[in-house]
Amino acid sequence: MSTLRLDTPIKFLKGIGERRAELFQKLGVETAQDLLWHLPHRYLDASAVTPLAEARVGNEYACIGRVVAKRVVPFKRLRVFRAVLRDASGVLECVWPGQAFLDRTIREGQTLLVTGPVRFYHGRQMVPREFVVLDEVESSETGGDGRSREERGGDGRRREETGHGKVLPIYPATEGLSHKTIRALIDRHLDALITLAADPVPPVVLKGLDLPALAEALREVHRPKEIAEAERGRRRLAFDELFDLQLTLARARSLAKQARAGITFEPKR
């Protein structure tokens, strides 16, 4: 399909196709407009990444490293998944108590962004609250640099996503369609889709309320440089929802008033 419109079915968008379109349907995403408005439900702040060797006990950090070893260890009644991450500065062990199933998700060779507190238990350990796979293991689905097709943009173009200096949006996902893949696809089509979104709020109103234009808000929500920027964009979109609700209620009251039957009085003679 040559001309992109907001009502274009997403199966026609480059990098999606029939199979992914079926998975997107589970998330309520069927058109290009739905994809644009498939908003992140949380963010990982990787704008300040700490080298693994500098992660001190008692503090929380965001770190990035490649998985060089992993195993599942029985501990009392729990099975603990452990993964050792390495970067240029050194190594750090990450532990997930009671989450042995991660052994099927996290693989040696992957690059992870992990955030969480560091403790001391037979050495320094991070207990990640969140993790994101930034770079996959080199395989038939990756190029020589180990990056997936989604991260390259689907056509072999290298797409940077190391996490350094970035706030990573985490999208609602479903089995077979990871938030990482969704993030890459939205990022790929974002600029084109934003130009199609008309702003229903007059600039004078936005200026009085100190709100960004719709295009700017959508860009801040999907590609924030910092958490405060994402919150600014979300504030504008929340205003739109409230504004739409008020318009709907006002219209409902007007229609109800017009339809209300009056009482007919017969004059006495």
mmCIF file of C-alpha atoms in Angstrom:
data_model
loop_
_atom_site.group_PDB
_atom_site.id
_atom_site.type_symbol
_atom_site.label_atom_id
_atom_site.label_comp_id
_atom_site.label_asym_id
_atom_site.label_seq_id
_atom_site.Cartn_x
_atom_site.Cartn_y
_atom_site.Cartn_z
ATOM 1 C CA MET A 1 0.000 0.000 0.000
ATOM 2 C CA SER A 2 1.697 3.184 -1.191
ATOM 3 C CA THR A 3 -0.156 5.882 0.797
ATOM 4 C CA LEU A 4 -0.068 5.563 4.559
ATOM 5 C CA ARG A 5 -3.241 6.601 6.370
ATOM 6 C CA LEU A 6 -4.324 6.266 9.989
ATOM 7 C CA ASP A 7 -6.920 3.657 8.982
ATOM 8 C CA THR A 8 -4.330 1.549 7.135
ATOM 9 C CA PRO A 9 -4.397 -2.032 8.501
ATOM 10 C CA ILE A 10 -1.124 -2.677 10.303
ATOM 11 C CA LYS A 11 -0.431 -5.799 8.253
ATOM 12 C CA PHE A 12 0.517 -3.441 5.424
ATOM 13 C CA LEU A 13 3.123 -1.610 7.524
ATOM 14 C CA LYS A 14 6.696 -2.617 6.794
ATOM 15 C CA GLY A 15 8.053 -5.129 9.293
ATOM 16 C CA ILE A 16 4.649 -6.355 10.521
ATOM 17 C CA GLY A 17 2.837 -8.566 8.004
ATOM 18 C CA GLU A 18 0.027 -11.072 8.538
ATOM 19 C CA ARG A 19 1.506 -13.075 11.431
ATOM 20 C CA ARG A 20 2.403 -10.107 13.610
ATOM 21 C CA ALA A 21 -0.860 -8.365 12.721
ATOM 22 C CA GLU A 22 -2.723 -11.329 14.237
ATOM 23 C CA LEU A 23 -0.674 -11.013 17.425
ATOM 24 C CA PHE A 24 -1.263 -7.243 17.543
ATOM 25 C CA GLN A 25 -5.020 -7.908 17.383
ATOM 26 C CA LYS A 26 -4.763 -9.493 20.837
ATOM 27 C CA LEU A 27 -3.630 -6.074 22.069
ATOM 28 C CA GLY A 28 -6.443 -4.244 20.269
ATOM 29 C CA VAL A 29 -4.068 -2.888 17.622
ATOM 30 C CA GLU A 30 -5.500 -3.264 14.114
ATOM 31 C CA THR A 31 -4.738 -0.005 12.296
ATOM 32 C CA ALA A 32 -1.863 2.441 11.971
ATOM 33 C CA GLN A 33 -3.711 4.781 14.332
ATOM 34 C CA ASP A 34 -3.994 2.006 16.926
ATOM 35 C CA LEU A 35 -0.233 1.471 16.678
ATOM 36 C CA LEU A 36 0.436 5.186 17.217
ATOM 37 C CA TRP A 37 -1.798 5.164 20.288
ATOM 38 C CA HIS A 38 -0.384 1.934 21.715
ATOM 39 C CA LEU A 39 1.283 3.802 24.558
ATOM 40 C CA PRO A 40 3.962 2.612 27.000
ATOM 41 C CA HIS A 41 2.633 1.584 30.392
ATOM 42 C CA ARG A 42 5.988 2.169 32.124
ATOM 43 C CA TYR A 43 9.587 3.226 31.474
ATOM 44 C CA LEU A 44 13.075 2.031 32.352
ATOM 45 C CA ASP A 45 15.463 4.884 33.008
ATOM 46 C CA ALA A 46 18.786 3.954 31.439
ATOM 47 C CA SER A 47 19.921 7.554 31.134
ATOM 48 C CA ALA A 48 22.507 7.000 33.893
ATOM 49 C CA VAL A 49 24.117 3.581 33.445
ATOM 50 C CA THR A 50 26.675 2.466 36.026
ATOM 51 C CA PRO A 51 29.620 0.210 35.052
ATOM 52 C CA LEU A 52 29.221 -3.199 36.673
ATOM 53 C CA ALA A 53 32.412 -2.885 38.720
ATOM 54 C CA GLU A 54 31.195 0.386 40.264
ATOM 55 C CA ALA A 55 27.866 -0.970 41.556
ATOM 56 C CA ARG A 56 28.237 -0.705 45.342
ATOM 57 C CA VAL A 57 26.434 -2.735 47.987
ATOM 58 C CA GLY A 58 23.419 -0.961 49.493
ATOM 59 C CA ASN A 59 22.493 1.182 46.500
ATOM 60 C CA GLU A 60 20.281 0.779 43.407
ATOM 61 C CA TYR A 61 21.668 0.985 39.895
ATOM 62 C CA ALA A 62 20.916 0.590 36.215
ATOM 63 C CA CYS A 63 23.591 -1.553 34.573
ATOM 64 C CA ILE A 64 24.192 -3.118 31.176
ATOM 65 C CA GLY A 65 26.170 -6.286 30.560
ATOM 66 C CA ARG A 66 26.430 -9.386 28.401
ATOM 67 C CA VAL A 67 25.394 -12.711 29.931
ATOM 68 C CA VAL A 68 28.537 -14.850 30.211
ATOM 69 C CA ALA A 69 27.167 -17.587 32.502
ATOM 70 C CA LYS A 70 23.876 -18.703 34.008
ATOM 71 C CA ARG A 71 22.407 -21.478 36.130
ATOM 72 C CA VAL A 72 19.512 -22.450 38.373
ATOM 73 C CA VAL A 73 20.461 -23.086 41.998
ATOM 74 C CA PRO A 74 18.231 -24.823 44.611
ATOM 75 C CA PHE A 75 17.977 -22.762 47.795
ATOM 76 C CA LYS A 76 15.802 -24.095 50.627
ATOM 77 C CA ARG A 77 12.342 -24.313 49.051
ATOM 78 C CA LEU A 78 13.178 -21.909 46.242
ATOM 79 C CA ARG A 79 14.974 -22.345 42.943
ATOM 80 C CA VAL A 80 17.094 -19.287 42.213
ATOM 81 C CA PHE A 81 18.072 -18.212 38.706
ATOM 82 C CA ARG A 82 21.517 -16.664 38.528
ATOM 83 C CA ALA A 83 23.195 -14.905 35.611
ATOM 84 C CA VAL A 84 26.653 -13.374 35.480
ATOM 85 C CA LEU A 85 26.913 -10.155 33.462
ATOM 86 C CA ARG A 86 30.138 -8.725 32.063
ATOM 87 C CA ASP A 87 31.037 -5.302 30.669
ATOM 88 C CA ALA A 88 34.326 -3.511 30.049
ATOM 89 C CA SER A 89 34.744 -2.791 33.768
ATOM 90 C CA GLY A 90 34.141 -6.258 35.192
ATOM 91 C CA VAL A 91 31.395 -8.687 36.189
ATOM 92 C CA LEU A 92 28.334 -8.713 38.431
ATOM 93 C CA GLU A 93 26.070 -11.604 39.418
ATOM 94 C CA CYS A 94 22.309 -11.071 39.168
ATOM 95 C CA VAL A 95 19.892 -13.297 41.086
ATOM 96 C CA TRP A 96 16.162 -13.863 40.687
ATOM 97 C CA PRO A 97 14.848 -15.881 43.682
ATOM 98 C CA GLY A 98 11.935 -18.160 42.813
ATOM 99 C CA GLN A 99 12.147 -17.351 39.095
ATOM 100 C CA ALA A 100 13.825 -20.445 37.675
ATOM 101 C CA PHE A 101 11.640 -20.071 34.560
ATOM 102 C CA LEU A 102 13.944 -17.237 33.434
ATOM 103 C CA ASP A 103 16.413 -19.946 32.453
ATOM 104 C CA ARG A 104 14.261 -20.376 29.327
ATOM 105 C CA THR A 105 14.205 -16.613 28.595
ATOM 106 C CA ILE A 106 17.694 -15.368 29.385
ATOM 107 C CA ARG A 107 20.492 -16.905 27.314
ATOM 108 C CA GLU A 108 24.252 -16.637 27.291
ATOM 109 C CA GLY A 109 25.375 -13.980 24.836
ATOM 110 C CA GLN A 110 22.406 -11.672 25.367
ATOM 111 C CA THR A 111 22.957 -8.096 26.495
ATOM 112 C CA LEU A 112 20.702 -7.104 29.388
ATOM 113 C CA LEU A 113 19.728 -3.840 30.980
ATOM 114 C CA VAL A 114 19.076 -4.570 34.663
ATOM 115 C CA THR A 115 17.885 -2.224 37.394
ATOM 116 C CA GLY A 116 17.721 -2.973 41.096
ATOM 117 C CA PRO A 117 19.522 -2.996 44.460
ATOM 118 C CA VAL A 118 22.953 -4.515 45.045
ATOM 119 C CA ARG A 119 23.491 -6.683 48.132
ATOM 120 C CA PHE A 120 26.304 -8.823 49.526
ATOM 121 C CA TYR A 121 25.819 -12.581 49.655
ATOM 122 C CA HIS A 122 28.979 -14.564 48.959
ATOM 123 C CA GLY A 123 29.989 -11.534 46.898
ATOM 124 C CA ARG A 124 28.179 -8.626 45.241
ATOM 125 C CA GLN A 125 24.793 -9.508 43.809
ATOM 126 C CA MET A 126 22.112 -7.449 42.142
ATOM 127 C CA VAL A 127 18.488 -8.467 42.655
ATOM 128 C CA PRO A 128 16.916 -6.934 39.524
ATOM 129 C CA ARG A 129 13.488 -5.371 39.826
ATOM 130 C CA GLU A 130 13.376 -5.039 36.034
ATOM 131 C CA PHE A 131 15.359 -6.317 33.102
ATOM 132 C CA VAL A 132 15.222 -5.750 29.358
ATOM 133 C CA VAL A 133 16.963 -7.764 26.653
ATOM 134 C CA LEU A 134 18.742 -5.146 24.571
ATOM 135 C CA ASP A 135 20.730 -7.377 22.258
ATOM 136 C CA GLU A 136 20.100 -10.975 21.246
ATOM 137 C CA VAL A 137 22.503 -13.860 20.850
ATOM 138 C CA GLU A 138 24.017 -14.106 17.385
ATOM 139 C CA SER A 139 21.946 -16.591 15.393
ATOM 140 C CA SER A 140 20.238 -17.045 12.049
ATOM 141 C CA GLU A 141 17.887 -14.243 13.084
ATOM 142 C CA THR A 142 20.731 -11.832 13.737
ATOM 143 C CA GLY A 143 23.513 -10.286 11.772
ATOM 144 C CA GLY A 144 27.206 -10.491 12.434
ATOM 145 C CA ASP A 145 26.981 -7.954 15.243
ATOM 146 C CA GLY A 146 24.364 -10.020 17.102
ATOM 147 C CA ARG A 147 21.525 -7.588 16.568
ATOM 148 C CA SER A 148 18.064 -8.819 15.745
ATOM 149 C CA ARG A 149 16.256 -7.848 12.550
ATOM 150 C CA GLU A 150 13.883 -5.659 14.553
ATOM 151 C CA GLU A 151 16.812 -3.726 16.040
ATOM 152 C CA ARG A 152 18.281 -3.284 12.565
ATOM 153 C CA GLY A 153 14.937 -2.020 11.323
ATOM 154 C CA GLY A 154 13.959 -5.219 9.519
ATOM 155 C CA ASP A 155 16.024 -4.534 6.425
ATOM 156 C CA GLY A 156 19.562 -4.853 7.714
ATOM 157 C CA ARG A 157 19.991 -1.248 8.873
ATOM 158 C CA ARG A 158 21.754 -1.072 12.216
ATOM 159 C CA ARG A 159 19.472 0.491 14.811
ATOM 160 C CA GLU A 160 21.067 1.716 18.026
ATOM 161 C CA GLU A 161 19.429 0.463 21.199
ATOM 162 C CA THR A 162 22.127 0.030 23.811
ATOM 163 C CA GLY A 163 20.192 1.816 26.519
ATOM 164 C CA HIS A 164 22.963 4.328 27.198
ATOM 165 C CA GLY A 165 21.533 7.793 27.712
ATOM 166 C CA LYS A 166 17.990 6.637 26.996
ATOM 167 C CA VAL A 167 14.679 6.132 28.686
ATOM 168 C CA LEU A 168 13.252 2.881 27.359
ATOM 169 C CA PRO A 169 9.464 2.691 26.967
ATOM 170 C CA ILE A 170 7.931 -0.656 27.964
ATOM 171 C CA TYR A 171 4.776 -1.470 25.992
ATOM 172 C CA PRO A 172 1.886 -3.828 26.737
ATOM 173 C CA ALA A 173 2.880 -7.048 24.975
ATOM 174 C CA THR A 174 1.579 -10.540 24.348
ATOM 175 C CA GLU A 175 3.027 -14.005 23.829
ATOM 176 C CA GLY A 176 4.971 -14.083 20.589
ATOM 177 C CA LEU A 177 5.223 -10.281 20.434
ATOM 178 C CA SER A 178 7.680 -8.845 22.941
ATOM 179 C CA HIS A 179 7.742 -5.250 24.132
ATOM 180 C CA LYS A 180 11.193 -4.979 22.534
ATOM 181 C CA THR A 181 9.788 -5.878 19.121
ATOM 182 C CA ILE A 182 6.838 -3.534 19.627
ATOM 183 C CA ARG A 183 9.198 -0.723 20.624
ATOM 184 C CA ALA A 184 11.299 -1.236 17.474
ATOM 185 C CA LEU A 185 8.238 -1.278 15.193
ATOM 186 C CA ILE A 186 6.652 1.813 16.749
ATOM 187 C CA ASP A 187 9.961 3.665 16.591
ATOM 188 C CA ARG A 188 10.296 2.720 12.936
ATOM 189 C CA HIS A 189 6.910 4.161 11.915
ATOM 190 C CA LEU A 190 6.545 6.918 14.522
ATOM 191 C CA ASP A 191 7.651 9.914 12.446
ATOM 192 C CA ALA A 192 5.338 9.059 9.563
ATOM 193 C CA LEU A 193 2.360 8.364 11.830
ATOM 194 C CA ILE A 194 2.757 11.535 13.878
ATOM 195 C CA THR A 195 2.420 13.699 10.763
ATOM 196 C CA LEU A 196 -1.038 12.166 10.177
ATOM 197 C CA ALA A 197 -2.398 12.953 13.652
ATOM 198 C CA ALA A 198 -4.444 16.158 13.667
ATOM 199 C CA ASP A 199 -4.386 18.203 16.866
ATOM 200 C CA PRO A 200 -7.973 18.952 17.997
ATOM 201 C CA VAL A 201 -6.945 21.514 20.628
ATOM 202 C CA PRO A 202 -6.268 25.119 19.498
ATOM 203 C CA PRO A 203 -2.721 26.398 20.133
ATOM 204 C CA VAL A 204 -4.038 29.262 22.281
ATOM 205 C CA VAL A 205 -5.615 26.745 24.685
ATOM 206 C CA LEU A 206 -2.433 24.679 24.840
ATOM 207 C CA LYS A 207 -0.364 27.770 25.548
ATOM 208 C CA GLY A 208 -2.648 28.831 28.382
ATOM 209 C CA LEU A 209 -2.411 25.387 29.982
ATOM 210 C CA ASP A 210 1.332 24.981 29.295
ATOM 211 C CA LEU A 211 0.728 21.815 27.273
ATOM 212 C CA PRO A 212 2.698 20.616 24.228
ATOM 213 C CA ALA A 213 1.169 20.117 20.797
ATOM 214 C CA LEU A 214 -0.153 16.630 20.089
ATOM 215 C CA ALA A 215 2.726 15.690 17.756
ATOM 216 C CA GLU A 216 5.284 16.771 20.336
ATOM 217 C CA ALA A 217 3.438 14.920 23.128
ATOM 218 C CA LEU A 218 3.315 11.670 21.152
ATOM 219 C CA ARG A 219 7.023 11.944 20.381
ATOM 220 C CA GLU A 220 7.811 12.573 24.058
ATOM 221 C CA VAL A 221 5.755 9.580 25.165
ATOM 222 C CA HIS A 222 7.272 7.169 22.644
ATOM 223 C CA ARG A 223 10.828 8.591 22.528
ATOM 224 C CA PRO A 224 11.504 10.371 25.807
ATOM 225 C CA LYS A 225 14.996 11.630 26.526
ATOM 226 C CA GLU A 226 14.213 11.701 30.230
ATOM 227 C CA ILE A 227 11.393 10.621 32.527
ATOM 228 C CA ALA A 228 10.194 14.209 33.002
ATOM 229 C CA GLU A 229 9.728 14.533 29.245
ATOM 230 C CA ALA A 230 7.634 11.337 29.144
ATOM 231 C CA GLU A 231 5.464 12.648 31.975
ATOM 232 C CA ARG A 232 4.967 15.938 30.117
ATOM 233 C CA GLY A 233 3.714 14.074 27.062
ATOM 234 C CA ARG A 234 1.454 11.830 29.158
ATOM 235 C CA ARG A 235 -0.020 14.919 30.836
ATOM 236 C CA ARG A 236 -1.081 16.291 27.437
ATOM 237 C CA LEU A 237 -2.658 12.971 26.407
ATOM 238 C CA ALA A 238 -4.460 12.755 29.753
ATOM 239 C CA PHE A 239 -5.866 16.250 29.103
ATOM 240 C CA ASP A 240 -7.216 15.050 25.745
ATOM 241 C CA GLU A 241 -8.996 12.124 27.415
ATOM 242 C CA LEU A 242 -10.572 14.425 29.999
ATOM 243 C CA PHE A 243 -11.479 16.976 27.312
ATOM 244 C CA ASP A 244 -13.152 14.266 25.196
ATOM 245 C CA LEU A 245 -15.073 13.040 28.233
ATOM 246 C CA GLN A 246 -16.338 16.554 29.011
ATOM 247 C CA LEU A 247 -17.450 17.044 25.388
ATOM 248 C CA THR A 248 -19.259 13.696 25.420
ATOM 249 C CA LEU A 249 -21.071 14.556 28.659
ATOM 250 C CA ALA A 250 -22.007 18.013 27.385
ATOM 251 C CA ARG A 251 -23.426 16.517 24.193
ATOM 252 C CA ALA A 252 -25.351 13.900 26.176
ATOM 253 C CA ARG A 253 -26.877 16.598 28.409
ATOM 254 C CA SER A 254 -27.828 18.655 25.351
ATOM 255 C CA LEU A 255 -29.520 15.711 23.634
ATOM 256 C CA ALA A 256 -31.318 14.746 26.830
ATOM 257 C CA LYS A 257 -32.611 18.290 27.237
ATOM 258 C CA GLN A 258 -33.892 18.387 23.662
ATOM 259 C CA ALA A 259 -35.619 15.029 24.021
ATOM 260 C CA ARG A 260 -37.197 15.794 27.372
ATOM 261 C CA ALA A 261 -40.974 15.859 27.009
ATOM 262 C CA GLY A 262 -42.721 18.888 28.437
ATOM 263 C CA ILE A 263 -46.032 18.978 30.280
ATOM 264 C CA THR A 264 -48.988 20.188 28.276
ATOM 265 C CA PHE A 265 -51.472 22.429 30.120
ATOM 266 C CA GLU A 266 -54.989 22.922 28.861
ATOM 267 C CA PRO A 267 -56.295 26.421 29.536
ATOM 268 C CA LYS A 268 -59.439 26.580 31.666
ATOM 269 C CA ARG A 269 -62.437 28.342 30.125
#
